[in-house]
CSV table of C-alpha atoms and ligand atoms in Angstrom, one decimal:
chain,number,residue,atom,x,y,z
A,1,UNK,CA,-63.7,-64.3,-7.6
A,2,UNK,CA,-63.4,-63.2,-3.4
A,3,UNK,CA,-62.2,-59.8,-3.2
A,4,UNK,CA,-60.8,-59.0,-0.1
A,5,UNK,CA,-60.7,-55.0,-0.3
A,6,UNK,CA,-58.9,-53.4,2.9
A,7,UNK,CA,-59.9,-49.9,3.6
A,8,UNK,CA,-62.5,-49.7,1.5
A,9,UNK,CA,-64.6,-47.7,3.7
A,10,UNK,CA,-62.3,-44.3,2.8
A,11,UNK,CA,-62.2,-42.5,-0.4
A,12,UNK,CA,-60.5,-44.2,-2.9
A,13,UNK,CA,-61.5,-47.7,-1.1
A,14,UNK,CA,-65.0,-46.7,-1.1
A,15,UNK,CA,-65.1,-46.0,-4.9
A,16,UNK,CA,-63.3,-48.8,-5.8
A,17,UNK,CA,-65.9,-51.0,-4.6
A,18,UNK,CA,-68.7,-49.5,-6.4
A,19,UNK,CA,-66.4,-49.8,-9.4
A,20,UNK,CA,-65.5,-53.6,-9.0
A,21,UNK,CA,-68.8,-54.7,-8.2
A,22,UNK,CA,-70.5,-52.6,-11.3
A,23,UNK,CA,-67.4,-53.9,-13.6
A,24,UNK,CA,-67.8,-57.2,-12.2
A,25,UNK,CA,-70.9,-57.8,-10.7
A,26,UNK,CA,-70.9,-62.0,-9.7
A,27,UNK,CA,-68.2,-61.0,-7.7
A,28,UNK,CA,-67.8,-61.3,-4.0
A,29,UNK,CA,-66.6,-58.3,-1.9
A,30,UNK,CA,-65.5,-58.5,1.8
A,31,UNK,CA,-64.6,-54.6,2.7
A,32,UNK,CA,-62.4,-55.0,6.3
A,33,UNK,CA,-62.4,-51.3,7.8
A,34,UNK,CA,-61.1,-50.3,10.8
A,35,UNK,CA,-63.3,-47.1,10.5
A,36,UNK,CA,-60.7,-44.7,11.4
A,37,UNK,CA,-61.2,-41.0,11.4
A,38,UNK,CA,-61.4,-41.5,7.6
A,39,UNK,CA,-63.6,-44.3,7.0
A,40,UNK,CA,-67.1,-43.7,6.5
A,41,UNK,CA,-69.6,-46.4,5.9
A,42,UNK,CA,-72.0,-43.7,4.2
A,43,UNK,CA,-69.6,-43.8,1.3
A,44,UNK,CA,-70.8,-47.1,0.5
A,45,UNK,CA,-74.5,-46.9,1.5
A,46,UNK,CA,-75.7,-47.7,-2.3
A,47,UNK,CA,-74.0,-51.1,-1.9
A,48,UNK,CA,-74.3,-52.0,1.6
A,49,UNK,CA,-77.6,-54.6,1.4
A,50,UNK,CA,-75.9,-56.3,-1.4
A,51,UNK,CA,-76.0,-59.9,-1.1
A,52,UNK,CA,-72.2,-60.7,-2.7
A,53,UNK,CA,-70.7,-57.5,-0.4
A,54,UNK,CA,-69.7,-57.9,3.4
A,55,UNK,CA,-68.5,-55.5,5.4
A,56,UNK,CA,-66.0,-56.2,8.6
A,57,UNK,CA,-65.0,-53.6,11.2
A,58,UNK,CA,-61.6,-54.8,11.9
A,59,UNK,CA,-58.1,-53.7,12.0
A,60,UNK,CA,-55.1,-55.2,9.4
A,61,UNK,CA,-52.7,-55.2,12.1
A,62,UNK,CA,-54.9,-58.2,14.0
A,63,UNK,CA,-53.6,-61.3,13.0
A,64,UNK,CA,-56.1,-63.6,14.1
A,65,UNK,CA,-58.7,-61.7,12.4
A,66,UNK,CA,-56.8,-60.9,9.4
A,67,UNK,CA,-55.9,-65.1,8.7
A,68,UNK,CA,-59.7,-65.8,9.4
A,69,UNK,CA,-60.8,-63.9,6.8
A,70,UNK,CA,-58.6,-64.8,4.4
A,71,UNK,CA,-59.4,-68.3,4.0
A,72,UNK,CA,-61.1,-69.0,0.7
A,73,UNK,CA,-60.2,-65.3,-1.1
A,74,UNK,CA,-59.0,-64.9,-4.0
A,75,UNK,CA,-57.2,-61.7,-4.3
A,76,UNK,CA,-56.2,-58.9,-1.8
A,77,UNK,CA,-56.3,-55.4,-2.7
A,78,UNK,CA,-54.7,-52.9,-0.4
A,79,UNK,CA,-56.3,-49.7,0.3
A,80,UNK,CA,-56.0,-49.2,4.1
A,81,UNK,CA,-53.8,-46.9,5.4
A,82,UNK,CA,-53.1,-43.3,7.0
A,83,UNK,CA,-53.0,-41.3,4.2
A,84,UNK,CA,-52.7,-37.7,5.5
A,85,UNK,CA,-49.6,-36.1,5.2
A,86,UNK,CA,-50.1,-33.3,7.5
A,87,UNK,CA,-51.2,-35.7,10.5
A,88,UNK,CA,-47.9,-37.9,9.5
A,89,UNK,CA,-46.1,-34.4,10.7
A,90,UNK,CA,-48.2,-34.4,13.7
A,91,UNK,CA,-47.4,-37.6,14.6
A,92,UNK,CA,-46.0,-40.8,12.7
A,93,UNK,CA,-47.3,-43.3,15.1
A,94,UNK,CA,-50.8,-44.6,13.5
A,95,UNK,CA,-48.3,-44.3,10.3
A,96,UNK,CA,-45.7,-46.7,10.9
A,97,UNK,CA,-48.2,-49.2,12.2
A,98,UNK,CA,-51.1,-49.5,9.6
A,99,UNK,CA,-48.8,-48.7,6.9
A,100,UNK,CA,-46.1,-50.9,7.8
A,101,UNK,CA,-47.5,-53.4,10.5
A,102,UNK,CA,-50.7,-53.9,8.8
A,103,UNK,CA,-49.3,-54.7,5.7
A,104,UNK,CA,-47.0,-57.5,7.1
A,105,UNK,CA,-49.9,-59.0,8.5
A,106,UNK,CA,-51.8,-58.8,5.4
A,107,UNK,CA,-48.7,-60.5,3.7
A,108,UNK,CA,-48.3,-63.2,6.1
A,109,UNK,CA,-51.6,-63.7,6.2
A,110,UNK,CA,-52.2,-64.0,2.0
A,111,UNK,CA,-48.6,-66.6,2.3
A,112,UNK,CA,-50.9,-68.9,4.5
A,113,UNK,CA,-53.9,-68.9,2.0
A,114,UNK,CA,-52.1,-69.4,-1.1
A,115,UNK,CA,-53.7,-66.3,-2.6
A,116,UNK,CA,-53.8,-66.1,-6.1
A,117,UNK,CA,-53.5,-62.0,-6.3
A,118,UNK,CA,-51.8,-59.2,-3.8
A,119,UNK,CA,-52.4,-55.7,-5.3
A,120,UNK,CA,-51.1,-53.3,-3.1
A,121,UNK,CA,-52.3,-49.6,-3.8
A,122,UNK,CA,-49.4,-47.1,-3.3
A,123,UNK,CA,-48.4,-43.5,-3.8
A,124,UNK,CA,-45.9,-41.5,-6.5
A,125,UNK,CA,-45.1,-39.6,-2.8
A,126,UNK,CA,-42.7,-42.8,-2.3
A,127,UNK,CA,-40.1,-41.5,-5.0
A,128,UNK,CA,-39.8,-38.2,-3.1
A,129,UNK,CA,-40.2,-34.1,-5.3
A,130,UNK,CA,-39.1,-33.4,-8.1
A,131,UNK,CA,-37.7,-30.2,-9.2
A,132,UNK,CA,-39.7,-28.1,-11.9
A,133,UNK,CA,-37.7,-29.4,-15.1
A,134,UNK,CA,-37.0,-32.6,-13.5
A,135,UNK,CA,-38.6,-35.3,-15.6
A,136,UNK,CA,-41.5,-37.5,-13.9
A,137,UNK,CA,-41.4,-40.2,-11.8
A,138,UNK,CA,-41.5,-43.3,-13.5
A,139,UNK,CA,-41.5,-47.5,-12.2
A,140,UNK,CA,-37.5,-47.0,-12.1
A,141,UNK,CA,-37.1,-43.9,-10.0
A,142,UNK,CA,-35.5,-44.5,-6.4
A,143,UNK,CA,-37.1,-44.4,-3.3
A,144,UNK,CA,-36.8,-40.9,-1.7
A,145,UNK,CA,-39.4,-40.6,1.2
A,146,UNK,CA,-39.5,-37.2,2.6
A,147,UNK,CA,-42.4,-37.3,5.1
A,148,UNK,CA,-43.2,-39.6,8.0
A,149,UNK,CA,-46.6,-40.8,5.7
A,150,UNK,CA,-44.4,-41.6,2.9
A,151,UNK,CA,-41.6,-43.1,4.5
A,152,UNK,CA,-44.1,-45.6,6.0
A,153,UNK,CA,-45.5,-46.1,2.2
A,154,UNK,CA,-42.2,-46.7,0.9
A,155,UNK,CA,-41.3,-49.4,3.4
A,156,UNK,CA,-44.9,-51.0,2.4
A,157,UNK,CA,-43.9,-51.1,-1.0
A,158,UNK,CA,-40.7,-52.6,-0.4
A,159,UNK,CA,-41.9,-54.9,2.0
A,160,UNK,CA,-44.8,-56.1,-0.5
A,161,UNK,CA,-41.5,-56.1,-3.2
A,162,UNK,CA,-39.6,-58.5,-0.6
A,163,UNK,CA,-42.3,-61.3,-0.3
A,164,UNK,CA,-42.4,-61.9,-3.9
A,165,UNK,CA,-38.3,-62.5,-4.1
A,166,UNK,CA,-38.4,-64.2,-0.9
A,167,UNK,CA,-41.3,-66.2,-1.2
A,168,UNK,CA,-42.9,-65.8,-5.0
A,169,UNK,CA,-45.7,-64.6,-3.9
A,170,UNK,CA,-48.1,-63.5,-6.3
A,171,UNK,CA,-47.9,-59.9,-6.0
A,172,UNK,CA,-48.2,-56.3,-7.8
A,173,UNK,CA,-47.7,-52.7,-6.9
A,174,UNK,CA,-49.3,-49.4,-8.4
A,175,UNK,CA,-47.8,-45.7,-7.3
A,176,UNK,CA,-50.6,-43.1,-8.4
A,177,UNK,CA,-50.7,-39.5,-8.2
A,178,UNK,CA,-53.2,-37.6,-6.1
A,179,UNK,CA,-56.5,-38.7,-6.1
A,180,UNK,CA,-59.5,-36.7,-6.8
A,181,UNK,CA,-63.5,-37.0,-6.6
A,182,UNK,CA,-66.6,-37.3,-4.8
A,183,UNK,CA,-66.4,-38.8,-0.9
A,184,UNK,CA,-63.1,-37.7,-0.8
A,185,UNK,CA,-62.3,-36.8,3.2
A,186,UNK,CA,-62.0,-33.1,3.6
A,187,UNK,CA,-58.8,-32.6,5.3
A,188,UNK,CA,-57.1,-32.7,1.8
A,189,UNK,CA,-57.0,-30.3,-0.9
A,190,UNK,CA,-59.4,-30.1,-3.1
A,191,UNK,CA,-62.6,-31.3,-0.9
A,192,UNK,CA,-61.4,-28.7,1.7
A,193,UNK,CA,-61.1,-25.9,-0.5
A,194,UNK,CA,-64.8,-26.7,-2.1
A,195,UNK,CA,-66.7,-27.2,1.4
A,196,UNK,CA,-65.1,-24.3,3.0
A,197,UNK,CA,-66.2,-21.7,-0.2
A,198,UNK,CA,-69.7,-23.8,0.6
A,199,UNK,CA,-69.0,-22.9,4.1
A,200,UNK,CA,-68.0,-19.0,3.7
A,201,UNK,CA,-64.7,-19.7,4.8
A,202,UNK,CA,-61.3,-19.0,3.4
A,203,UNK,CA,-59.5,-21.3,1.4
A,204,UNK,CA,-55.5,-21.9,3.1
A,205,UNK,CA,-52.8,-22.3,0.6
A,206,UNK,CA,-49.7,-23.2,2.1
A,207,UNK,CA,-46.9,-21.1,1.3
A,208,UNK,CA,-46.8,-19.4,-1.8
A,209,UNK,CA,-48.9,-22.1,-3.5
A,210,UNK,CA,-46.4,-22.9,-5.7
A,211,UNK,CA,-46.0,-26.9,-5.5
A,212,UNK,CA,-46.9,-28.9,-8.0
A,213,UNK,CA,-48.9,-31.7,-8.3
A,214,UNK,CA,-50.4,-34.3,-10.9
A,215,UNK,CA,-54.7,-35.0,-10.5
A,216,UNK,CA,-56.3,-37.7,-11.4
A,217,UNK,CA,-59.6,-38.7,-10.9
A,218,UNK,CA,-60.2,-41.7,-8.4
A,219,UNK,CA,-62.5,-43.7,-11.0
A,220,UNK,CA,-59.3,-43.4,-13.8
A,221,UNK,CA,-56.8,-45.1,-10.7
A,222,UNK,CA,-59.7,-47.8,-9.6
A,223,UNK,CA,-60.0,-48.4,-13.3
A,224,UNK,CA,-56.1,-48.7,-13.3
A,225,UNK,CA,-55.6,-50.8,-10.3
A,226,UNK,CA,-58.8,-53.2,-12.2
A,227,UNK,CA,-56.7,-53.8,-15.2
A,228,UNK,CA,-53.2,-54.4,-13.3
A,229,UNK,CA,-55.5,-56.9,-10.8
A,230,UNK,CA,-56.9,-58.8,-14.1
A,231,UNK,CA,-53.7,-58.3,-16.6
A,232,UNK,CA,-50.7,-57.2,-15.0
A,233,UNK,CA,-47.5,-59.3,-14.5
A,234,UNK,CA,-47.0,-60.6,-11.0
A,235,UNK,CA,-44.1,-59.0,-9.1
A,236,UNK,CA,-44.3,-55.9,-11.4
A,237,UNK,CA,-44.9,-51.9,-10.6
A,238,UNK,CA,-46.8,-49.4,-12.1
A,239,UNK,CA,-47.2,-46.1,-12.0
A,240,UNK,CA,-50.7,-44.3,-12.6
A,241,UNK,CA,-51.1,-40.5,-13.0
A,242,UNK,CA,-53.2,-38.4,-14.6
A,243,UNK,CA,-51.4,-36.0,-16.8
A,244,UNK,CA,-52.8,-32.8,-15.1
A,245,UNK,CA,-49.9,-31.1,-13.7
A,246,UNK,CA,-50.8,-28.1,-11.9
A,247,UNK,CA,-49.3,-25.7,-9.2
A,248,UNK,CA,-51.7,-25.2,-5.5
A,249,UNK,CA,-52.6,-21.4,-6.6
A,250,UNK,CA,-53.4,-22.4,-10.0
A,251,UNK,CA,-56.2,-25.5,-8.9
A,252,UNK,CA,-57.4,-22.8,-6.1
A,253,UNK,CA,-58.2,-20.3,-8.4
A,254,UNK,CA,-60.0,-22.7,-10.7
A,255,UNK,CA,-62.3,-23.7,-7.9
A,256,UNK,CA,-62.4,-20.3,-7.2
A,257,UNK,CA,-63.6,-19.2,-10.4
A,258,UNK,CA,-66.0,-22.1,-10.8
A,259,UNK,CA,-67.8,-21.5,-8.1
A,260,UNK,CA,-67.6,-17.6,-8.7
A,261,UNK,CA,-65.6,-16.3,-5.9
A,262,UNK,CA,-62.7,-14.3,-6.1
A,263,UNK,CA,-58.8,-14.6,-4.9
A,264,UNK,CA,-60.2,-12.5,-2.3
A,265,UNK,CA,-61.2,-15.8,-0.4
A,266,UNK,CA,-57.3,-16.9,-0.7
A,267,UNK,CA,-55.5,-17.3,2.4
A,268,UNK,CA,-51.8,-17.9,2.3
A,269,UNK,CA,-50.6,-19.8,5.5
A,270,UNK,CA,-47.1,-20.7,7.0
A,271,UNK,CA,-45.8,-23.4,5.0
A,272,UNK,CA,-46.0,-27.4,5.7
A,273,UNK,CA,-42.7,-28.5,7.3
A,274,UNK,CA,-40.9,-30.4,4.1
A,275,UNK,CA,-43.4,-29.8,1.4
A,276,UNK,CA,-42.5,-32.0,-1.6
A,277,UNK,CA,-42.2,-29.3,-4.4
A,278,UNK,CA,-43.6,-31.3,-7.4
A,279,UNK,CA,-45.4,-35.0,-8.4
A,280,UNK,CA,-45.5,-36.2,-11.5
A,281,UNK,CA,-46.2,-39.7,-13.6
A,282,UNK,CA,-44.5,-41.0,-16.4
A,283,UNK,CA,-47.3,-43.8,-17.1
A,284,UNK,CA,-46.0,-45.3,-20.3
A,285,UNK,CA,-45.9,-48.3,-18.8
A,286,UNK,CA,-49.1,-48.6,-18.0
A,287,UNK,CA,-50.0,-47.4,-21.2
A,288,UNK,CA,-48.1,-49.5,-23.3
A,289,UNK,CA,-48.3,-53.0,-21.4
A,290,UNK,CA,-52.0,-52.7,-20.0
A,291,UNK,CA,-53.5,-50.2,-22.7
A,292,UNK,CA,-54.6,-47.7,-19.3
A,293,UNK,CA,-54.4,-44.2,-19.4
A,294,UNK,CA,-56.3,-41.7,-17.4
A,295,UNK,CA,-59.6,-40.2,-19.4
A,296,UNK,CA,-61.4,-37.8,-17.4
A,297,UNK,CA,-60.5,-34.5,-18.6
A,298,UNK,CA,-59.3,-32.4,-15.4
A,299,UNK,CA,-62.2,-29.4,-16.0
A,300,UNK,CA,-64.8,-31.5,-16.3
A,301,UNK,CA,-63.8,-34.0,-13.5
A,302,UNK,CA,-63.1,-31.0,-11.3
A,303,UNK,CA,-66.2,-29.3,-12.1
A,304,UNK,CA,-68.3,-32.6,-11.1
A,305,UNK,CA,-66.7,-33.0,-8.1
A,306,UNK,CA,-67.4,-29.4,-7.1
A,307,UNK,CA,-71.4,-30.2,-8.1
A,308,UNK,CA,-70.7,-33.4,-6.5
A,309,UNK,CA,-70.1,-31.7,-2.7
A,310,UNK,CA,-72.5,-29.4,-4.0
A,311,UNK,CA,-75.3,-31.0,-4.2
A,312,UNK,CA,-74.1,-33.6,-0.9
A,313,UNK,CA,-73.9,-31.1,2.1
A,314,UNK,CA,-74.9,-33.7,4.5
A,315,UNK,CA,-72.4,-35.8,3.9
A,316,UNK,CA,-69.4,-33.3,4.3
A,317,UNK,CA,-71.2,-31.2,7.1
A,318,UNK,CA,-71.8,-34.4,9.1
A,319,UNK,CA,-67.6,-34.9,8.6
A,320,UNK,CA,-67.0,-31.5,9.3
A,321,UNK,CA,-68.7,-31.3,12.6
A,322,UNK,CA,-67.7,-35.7,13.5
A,323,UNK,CA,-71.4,-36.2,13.6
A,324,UNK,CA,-70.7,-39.2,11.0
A,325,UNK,CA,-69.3,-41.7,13.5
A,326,UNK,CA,-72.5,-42.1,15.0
A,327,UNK,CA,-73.8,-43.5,11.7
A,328,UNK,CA,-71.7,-47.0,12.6
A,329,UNK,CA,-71.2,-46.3,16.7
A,330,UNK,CA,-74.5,-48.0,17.3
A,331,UNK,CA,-73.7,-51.0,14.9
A,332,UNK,CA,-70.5,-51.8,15.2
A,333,UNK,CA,-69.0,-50.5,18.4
B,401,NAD,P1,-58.4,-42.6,3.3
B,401,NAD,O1,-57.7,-42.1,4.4
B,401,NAD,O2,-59.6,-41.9,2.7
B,401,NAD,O3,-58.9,-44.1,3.6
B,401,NAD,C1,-58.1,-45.0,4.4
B,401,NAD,C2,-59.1,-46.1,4.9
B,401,NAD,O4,-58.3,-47.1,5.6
B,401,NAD,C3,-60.1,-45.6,5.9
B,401,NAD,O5,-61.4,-46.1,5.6
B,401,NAD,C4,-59.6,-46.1,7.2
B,401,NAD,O6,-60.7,-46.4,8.1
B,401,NAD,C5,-58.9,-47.4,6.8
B,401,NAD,N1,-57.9,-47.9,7.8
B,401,NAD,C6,-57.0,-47.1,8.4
B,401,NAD,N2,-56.2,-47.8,9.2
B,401,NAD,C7,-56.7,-49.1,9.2
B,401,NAD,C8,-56.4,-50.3,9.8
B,401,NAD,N3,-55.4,-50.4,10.7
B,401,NAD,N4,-57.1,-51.4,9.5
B,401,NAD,C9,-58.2,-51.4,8.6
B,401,NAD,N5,-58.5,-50.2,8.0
B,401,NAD,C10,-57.8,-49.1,8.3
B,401,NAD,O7,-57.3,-42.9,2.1
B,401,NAD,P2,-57.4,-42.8,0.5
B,401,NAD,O8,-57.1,-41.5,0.1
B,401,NAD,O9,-58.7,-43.5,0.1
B,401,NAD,O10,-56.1,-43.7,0.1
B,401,NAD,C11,-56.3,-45.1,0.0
B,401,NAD,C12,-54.9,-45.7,-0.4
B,401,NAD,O11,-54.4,-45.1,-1.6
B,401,NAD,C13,-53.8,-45.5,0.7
B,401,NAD,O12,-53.0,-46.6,0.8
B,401,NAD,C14,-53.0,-44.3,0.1
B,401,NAD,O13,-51.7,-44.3,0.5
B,401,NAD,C15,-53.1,-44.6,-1.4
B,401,NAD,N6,-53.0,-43.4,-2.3
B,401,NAD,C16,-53.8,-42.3,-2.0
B,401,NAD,C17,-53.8,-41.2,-2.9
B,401,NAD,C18,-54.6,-40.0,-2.7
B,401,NAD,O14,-54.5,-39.0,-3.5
B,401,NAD,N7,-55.6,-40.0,-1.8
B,401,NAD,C19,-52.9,-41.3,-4.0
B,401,NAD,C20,-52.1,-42.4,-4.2
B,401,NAD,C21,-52.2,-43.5,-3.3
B,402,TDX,O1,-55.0,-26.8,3.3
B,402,TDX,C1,-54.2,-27.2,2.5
B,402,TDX,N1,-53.4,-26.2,1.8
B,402,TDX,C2,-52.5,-26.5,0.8
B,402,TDX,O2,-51.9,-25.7,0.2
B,402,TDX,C3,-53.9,-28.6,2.2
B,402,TDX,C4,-54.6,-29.6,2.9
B,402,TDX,C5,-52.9,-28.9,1.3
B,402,TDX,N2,-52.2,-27.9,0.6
B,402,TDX,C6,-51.2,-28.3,-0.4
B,402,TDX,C7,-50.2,-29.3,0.1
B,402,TDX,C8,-49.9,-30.1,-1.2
B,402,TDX,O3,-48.9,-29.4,-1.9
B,402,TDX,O4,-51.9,-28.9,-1.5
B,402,TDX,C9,-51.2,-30.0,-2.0
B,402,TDX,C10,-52.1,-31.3,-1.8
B,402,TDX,O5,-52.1,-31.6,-0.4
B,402,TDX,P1,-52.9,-32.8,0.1
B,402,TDX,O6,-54.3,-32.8,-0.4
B,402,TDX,O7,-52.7,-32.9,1.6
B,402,TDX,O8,-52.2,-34.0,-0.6
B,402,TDX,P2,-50.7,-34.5,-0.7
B,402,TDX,O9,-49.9,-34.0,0.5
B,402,TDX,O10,-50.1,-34.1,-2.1
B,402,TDX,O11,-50.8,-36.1,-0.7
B,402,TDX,C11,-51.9,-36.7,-1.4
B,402,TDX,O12,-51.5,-37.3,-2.6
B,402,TDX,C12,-50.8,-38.5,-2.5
B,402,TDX,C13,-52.7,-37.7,-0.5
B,402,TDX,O13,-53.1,-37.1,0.7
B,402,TDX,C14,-51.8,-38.9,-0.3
B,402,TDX,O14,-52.5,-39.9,0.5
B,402,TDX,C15,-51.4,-39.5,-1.6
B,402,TDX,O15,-50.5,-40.6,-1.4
């Protein structure tokens, strides 16, 4: 099989990768990155000299490019995009064109090649919040985008959704919670809160901490989106999540208290305009048509990742201070 994996220099991308090709190791990979402020070729230095992976700095939204490459995969999978919901709110720009633009060409482009496989890798955030009791999000919630990043996610989705009506193409959709684990970029949660402890710094909880949301580890969703690739039915949805519902405070104070600092180090900060109050999955679906469910336990996955930035300063310090874009500059422009 050709894989052609788009954004696989970010976080989830990245680890997908090293997934696929150590589940499937005959394989070809082609990894097309636009190295964006989030993609980071040091994420995949362990597979980089491999003879069956290739790596292309380009953008999805260039057509030419995008149809080029193409000829002669196999299957498409879906990473790239702006995935920061904060920089959405500063501006929706990047947003609504990698997220929505890029996608169409990556569509348009798979139509052409006869493609035998478009997995498109999407986001619960699609379906909107849910109240506390409300139950969780499941493949037949509605669309309720409530930020600029996942309004642009939503029309992705229902873009992808459109070219298999239209046109039968051979497509499938997964919306996962939030993602967890190592080379994770630090502007969200969790890798922010455990490099700035490292740091001496304060960890800043919006609000009064009190959202809600459902963590999974990244290998349980690349392990997810590997079994709807192989066995899941074309034109379908599912949802992945992890089971691991928990407020901001309370995943704060367990990084806090695993890395022995006190809620002294908590910082509560003006809110984030139209902050979602809860995620959650419902993945029965998953569960009872493709036999997936998530199976890292959320202490012990937590507690790795925590070691994980632990014990790789220079990769996070290097992102913290932007010294990691030199790493390609020289290489690839
Ligand atoms: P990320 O921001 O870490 O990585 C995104 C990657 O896409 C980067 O390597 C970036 O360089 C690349 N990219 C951006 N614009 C591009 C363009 N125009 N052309 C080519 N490459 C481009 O994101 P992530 O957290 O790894 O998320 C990956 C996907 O998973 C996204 O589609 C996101 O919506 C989805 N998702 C993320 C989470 C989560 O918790 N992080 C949860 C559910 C779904
Ligand atoms: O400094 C912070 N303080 C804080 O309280 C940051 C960065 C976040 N938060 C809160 C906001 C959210 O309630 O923590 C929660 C998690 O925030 P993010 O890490 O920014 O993630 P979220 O907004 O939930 O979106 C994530 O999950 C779904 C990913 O960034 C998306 O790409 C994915 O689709």
């Amino acid at each position: 099989m050709k894989l052609l994996v788009t954004g696989g220099a970010g976080f989830i991308g990245s680890n997908f990768i090293r997934h696929w090709l150590r589940e499937n190791p005959k394989d070809n990979v082609i990894n097309l990155d636009l190295l964006t402020y989030a993609g980071n070729l040091e994420n995949l230095s362990d597979v980089e000299n491999r003879k069956n992976y290739l790596f292309i700095k380009g953008d999805i939204c260039d057509t030419n490019l995008v149809h080029q490459i193409c000829k002669g995969v196999d299957i498409i999978v879906n990473f790239a995009a702006e995935s920061h919901v904060d920089r959405s709110i500063r501006s929706s720009e990047d947003f609504i064109r990698t997220n929505v633009e890029g996608t169409r060409v990556l569509l348009d482009a798979a139509r052409k090649c006869n493609i035998k496989r478009f997995h498109h890798v999407s986001t619960d955030e699609v379906f909107g919040e849910l109240g506390s009791k409300d139950p969780k999000f499941n493949e037949t919630s509605p669309y309720y985008p409530r930020s600029p990043y996942s309004a642009s996610k939503a029309a992705s989705d229902h873009l992808v959704r459109s070219y298999f009506y239209t046109y039968k193409m051979p497509i499938t959709i997964s919306n996962c919670s939030n993602n967890y684990g190592p080379y994770q970029f630090p502007e969200k949660l969790i890798p922010l809160f455990v490099t700035n402890l490292l740091e001496g710094k304060k960890v800043p909880v919006y609000g009064k901490g009190q959202n809600i949301r459902d963590w999974i580890h990244v290998d349980d969703h690349n392990r997810g989106v590997e079994k709807i690739i192989k066995n899941g039915l074309i034109g379908e949805t599912y949802c992945l999540g992890g089971g691991n519902e928990f407020t901001n405070l309370e995943v704060a104070k367990k990084i806090l208290e695993y890395m022995t600092f006190t809620e002294d180090e908590i910082e509560f900060i003006k809110d984030r305009p139209g902050h979602d109050h809860r995620y959650a999955i419902d993945y029965s679906k998953a569960k009872k048509t493709l036999d997936w469910g998530p199976k890292i336990d959320f202490k012990k996955g937590l507690s790795e990742t925590i070691e994980w930035y632990n014990t790789n300063p220079k990769w996070w310090k290097k992102i913290k201070s932007g010294e990691y874009q030199n790493y390609y500059k020289e290489q690839y422009g």
